[in-house]
C-alpha positions as semicolon CSV with decimal commas, in nm:
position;residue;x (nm);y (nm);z (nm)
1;X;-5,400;-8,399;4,648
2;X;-5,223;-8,108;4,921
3;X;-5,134;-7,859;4,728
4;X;-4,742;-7,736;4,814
5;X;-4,735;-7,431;4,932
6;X;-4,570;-7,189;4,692
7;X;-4,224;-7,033;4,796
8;X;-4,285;-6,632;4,758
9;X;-4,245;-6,327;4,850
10;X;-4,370;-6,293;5,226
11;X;-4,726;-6,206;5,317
12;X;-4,809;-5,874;5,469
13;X;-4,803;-5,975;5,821
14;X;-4,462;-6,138;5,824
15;X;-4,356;-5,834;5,685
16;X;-4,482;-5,668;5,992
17;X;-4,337;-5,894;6,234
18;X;-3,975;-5,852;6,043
19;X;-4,010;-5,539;6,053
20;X;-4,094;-5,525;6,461
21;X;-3,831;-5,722;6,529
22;X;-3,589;-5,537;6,337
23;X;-3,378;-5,341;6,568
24;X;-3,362;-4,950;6,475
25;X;-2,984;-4,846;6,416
26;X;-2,939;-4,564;6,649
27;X;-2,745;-4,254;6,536
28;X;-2,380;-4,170;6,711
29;X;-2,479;-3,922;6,998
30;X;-2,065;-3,799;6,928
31;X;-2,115;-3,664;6,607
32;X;-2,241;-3,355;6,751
33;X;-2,144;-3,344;7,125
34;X;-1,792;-3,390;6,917
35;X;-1,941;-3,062;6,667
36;X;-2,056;-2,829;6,943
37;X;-1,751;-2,892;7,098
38;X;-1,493;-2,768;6,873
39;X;-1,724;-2,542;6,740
40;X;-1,770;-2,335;7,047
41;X;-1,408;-2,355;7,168
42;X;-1,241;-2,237;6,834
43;X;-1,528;-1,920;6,875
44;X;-1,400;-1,864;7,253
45;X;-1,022;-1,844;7,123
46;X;-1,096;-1,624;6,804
47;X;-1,245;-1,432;7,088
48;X;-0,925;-1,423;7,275
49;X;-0,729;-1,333;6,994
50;X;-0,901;-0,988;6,969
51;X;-1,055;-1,111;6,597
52;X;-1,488;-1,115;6,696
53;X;-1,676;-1,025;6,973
54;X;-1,842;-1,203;7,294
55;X;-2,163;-1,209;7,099
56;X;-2,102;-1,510;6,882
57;X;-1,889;-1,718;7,161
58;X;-2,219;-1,673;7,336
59;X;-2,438;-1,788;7,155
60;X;-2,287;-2,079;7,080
61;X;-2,167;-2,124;7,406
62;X;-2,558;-2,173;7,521
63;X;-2,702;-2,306;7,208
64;X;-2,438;-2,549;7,049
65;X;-2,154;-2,605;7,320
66;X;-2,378;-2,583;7,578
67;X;-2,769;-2,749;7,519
68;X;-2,678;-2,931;7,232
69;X;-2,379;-3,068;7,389
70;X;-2,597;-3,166;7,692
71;X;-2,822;-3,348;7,512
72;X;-2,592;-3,558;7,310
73;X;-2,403;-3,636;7,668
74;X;-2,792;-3,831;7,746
75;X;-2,806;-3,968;7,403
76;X;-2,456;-4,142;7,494
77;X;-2,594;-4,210;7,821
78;X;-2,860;-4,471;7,628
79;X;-2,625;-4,603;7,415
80;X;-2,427;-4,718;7,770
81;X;-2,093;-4,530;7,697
82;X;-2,020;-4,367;8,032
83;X;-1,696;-4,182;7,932
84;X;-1,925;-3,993;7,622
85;X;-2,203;-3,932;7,910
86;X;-1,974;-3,771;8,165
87;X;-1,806;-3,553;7,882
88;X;-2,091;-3,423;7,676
89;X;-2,292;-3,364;7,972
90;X;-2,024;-3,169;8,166
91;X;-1,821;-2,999;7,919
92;X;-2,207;-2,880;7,756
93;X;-2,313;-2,759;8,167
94;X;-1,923;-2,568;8,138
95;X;-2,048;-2,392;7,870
96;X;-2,385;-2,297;7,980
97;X;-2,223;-2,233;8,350
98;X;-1,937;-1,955;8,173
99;X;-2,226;-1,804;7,965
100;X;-2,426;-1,751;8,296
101;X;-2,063;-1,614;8,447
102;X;-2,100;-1,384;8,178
103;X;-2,422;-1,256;8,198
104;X;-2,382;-1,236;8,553
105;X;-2,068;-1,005;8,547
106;X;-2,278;-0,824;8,267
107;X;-2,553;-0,695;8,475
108;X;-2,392;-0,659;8,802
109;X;-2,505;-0,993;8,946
110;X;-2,334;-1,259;9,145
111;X;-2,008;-1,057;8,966
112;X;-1,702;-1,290;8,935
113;X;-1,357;-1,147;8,943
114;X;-1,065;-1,234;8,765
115;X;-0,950;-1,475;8,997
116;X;-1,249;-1,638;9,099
117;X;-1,284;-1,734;8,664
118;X;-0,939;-1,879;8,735
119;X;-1,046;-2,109;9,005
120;X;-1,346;-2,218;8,818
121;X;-1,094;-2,267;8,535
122;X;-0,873;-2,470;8,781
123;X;-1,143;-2,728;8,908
124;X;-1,254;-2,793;8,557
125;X;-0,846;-2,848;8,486
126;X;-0,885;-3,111;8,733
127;X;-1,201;-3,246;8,604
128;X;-1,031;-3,257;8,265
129;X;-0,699;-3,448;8,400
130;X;-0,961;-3,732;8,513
131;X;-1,114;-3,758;8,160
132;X;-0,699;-3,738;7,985
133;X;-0,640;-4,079;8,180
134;X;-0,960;-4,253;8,110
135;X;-0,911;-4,118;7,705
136;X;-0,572;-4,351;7,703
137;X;-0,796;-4,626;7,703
138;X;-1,029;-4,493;7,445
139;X;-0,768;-4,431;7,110
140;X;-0,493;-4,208;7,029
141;X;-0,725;-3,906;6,904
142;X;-0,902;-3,885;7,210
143;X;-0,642;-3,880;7,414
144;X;-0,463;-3,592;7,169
145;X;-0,821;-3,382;7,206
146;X;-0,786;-3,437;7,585
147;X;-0,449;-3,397;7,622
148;X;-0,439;-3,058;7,447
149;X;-0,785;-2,930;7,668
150;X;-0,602;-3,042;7,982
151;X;-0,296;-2,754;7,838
152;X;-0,573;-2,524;7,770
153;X;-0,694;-2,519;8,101
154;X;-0,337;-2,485;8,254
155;X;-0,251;-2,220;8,005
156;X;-0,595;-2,014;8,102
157;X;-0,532;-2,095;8,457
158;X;-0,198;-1,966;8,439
159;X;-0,312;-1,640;8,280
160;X;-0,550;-1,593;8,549
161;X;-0,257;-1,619;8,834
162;X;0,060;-1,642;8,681
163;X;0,065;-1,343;8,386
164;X;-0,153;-1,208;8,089
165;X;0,105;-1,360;7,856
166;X;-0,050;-1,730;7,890
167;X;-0,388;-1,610;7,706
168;X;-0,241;-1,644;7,317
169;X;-0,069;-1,994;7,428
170;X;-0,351;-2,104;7,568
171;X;-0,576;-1,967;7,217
172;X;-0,359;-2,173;7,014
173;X;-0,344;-2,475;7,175
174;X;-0,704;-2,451;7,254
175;X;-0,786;-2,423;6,852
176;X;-0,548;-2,717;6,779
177;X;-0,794;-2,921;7,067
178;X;-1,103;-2,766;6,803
179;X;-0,957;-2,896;6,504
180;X;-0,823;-3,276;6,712
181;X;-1,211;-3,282;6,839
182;X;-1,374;-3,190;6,482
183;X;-1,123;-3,444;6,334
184;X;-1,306;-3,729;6,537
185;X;-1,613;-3,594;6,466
186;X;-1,533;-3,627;6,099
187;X;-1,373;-4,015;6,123
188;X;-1,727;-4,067;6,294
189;X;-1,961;-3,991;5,991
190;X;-1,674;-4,024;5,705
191;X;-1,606;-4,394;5,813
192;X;-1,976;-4,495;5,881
193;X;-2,076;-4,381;5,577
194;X;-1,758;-4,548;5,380
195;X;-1,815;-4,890;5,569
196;X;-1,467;-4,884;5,614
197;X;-1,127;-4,677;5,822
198;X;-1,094;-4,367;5,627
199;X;-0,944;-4,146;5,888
200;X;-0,807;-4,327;6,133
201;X;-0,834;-4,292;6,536
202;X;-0,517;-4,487;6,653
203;X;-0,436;-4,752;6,903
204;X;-0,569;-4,741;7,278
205;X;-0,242;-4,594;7,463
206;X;-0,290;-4,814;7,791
207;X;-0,468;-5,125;7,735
């Protein structure tokens, strides 16, 4: 008489084909490109306030808003999203690139003057209008976190050829971008780990 075979728990080696054929779930590269982000920023505008020093905002600027920004622009790269790859990637290399400014003007090398900052600061407004009009198409937080940046580089440009007076507009709006940046950050992790819209991103703008 064939014996039936027994319904059970699976042997070890289906086990091991499951679990090779389970795909891994990969980690969202924007939870800290989004983190260095606002991080850095906010330092750079408590800076320019007058309330700390260069010494933290650089730092940071090399080690969170710069490398660890870079490498979560390649992580997005993998995961296919080309708006997340340009951003991380060059907003991290504007932060190592102004450190390197710094250090420059520091030791007497390569020295930058006041105006030539504000035309860096000016192509990197320009870079930054680019990104505003692809964010419409993203959701209505990115395109806030974008739209205030794009301010913050017209303030800061401003204050480099227009008048010193621009440099507190510019810190404000500039810490508001920090907070709008941090905010999506936060939806990111908060709603994964909910399973469900706890903060909310909005609607695309242009669809």
């Amino acid at each position: 008489m064939r014996l039936q075979k027994k319904e059970g728990f699976p042997s070890v080696k289906q086990l091991s084909i499951n679990q090779t054929n389970q795909k891994m779930k990969n980690g969202n590269p924007a939870v800290v490109g989004l983190a260095g982000f606002g991080l850095t920023t906010l330092l750079l505008q408590f800076h320019n306030l007058g309330w700390v020093g260069l010494g933290p905002v650089m730092a940071m600027g090399i080690i969170f808003g710069g490398l660890a920004q870079f490498i979560a622009g390649f992580q997005e790269q993998k995961m296919g999203n080309s708006f997340g790859f340009s951003a991380f990637v060059s907003y991290g290399a504007f932060w190592m690139g102004l450190c390197i400014i710094w250090l420059c003007n520091h030791y007497g090398i390569y020295e930058s003057s006041h105006s030539d900052v504000g035309f860096f600061l000016l192509a990197w407004m320009l870079y930054t209008l680019i990104m505003f009009i692809a964010s419409l198409r993203i959701h209505t937080a990115m395109a806030f976190t974008f739209g205030t940046l794009l301010l913050g580089f017209l303030f800061l440009v401003l204050e480099h050829f227009v008048s010193e007076a621009f440099k507190p507009i510019a810190a404000i709006d500039l810490i508001i971008c920090a907070m709008a940046a941090w905010y999506m950050m936060a939806a990111a992790i908060i709603n994964e780990l909910a399973g469900k819209v706890v903060l909310p991103l909005g609607n695309k703008i242009i669809k």
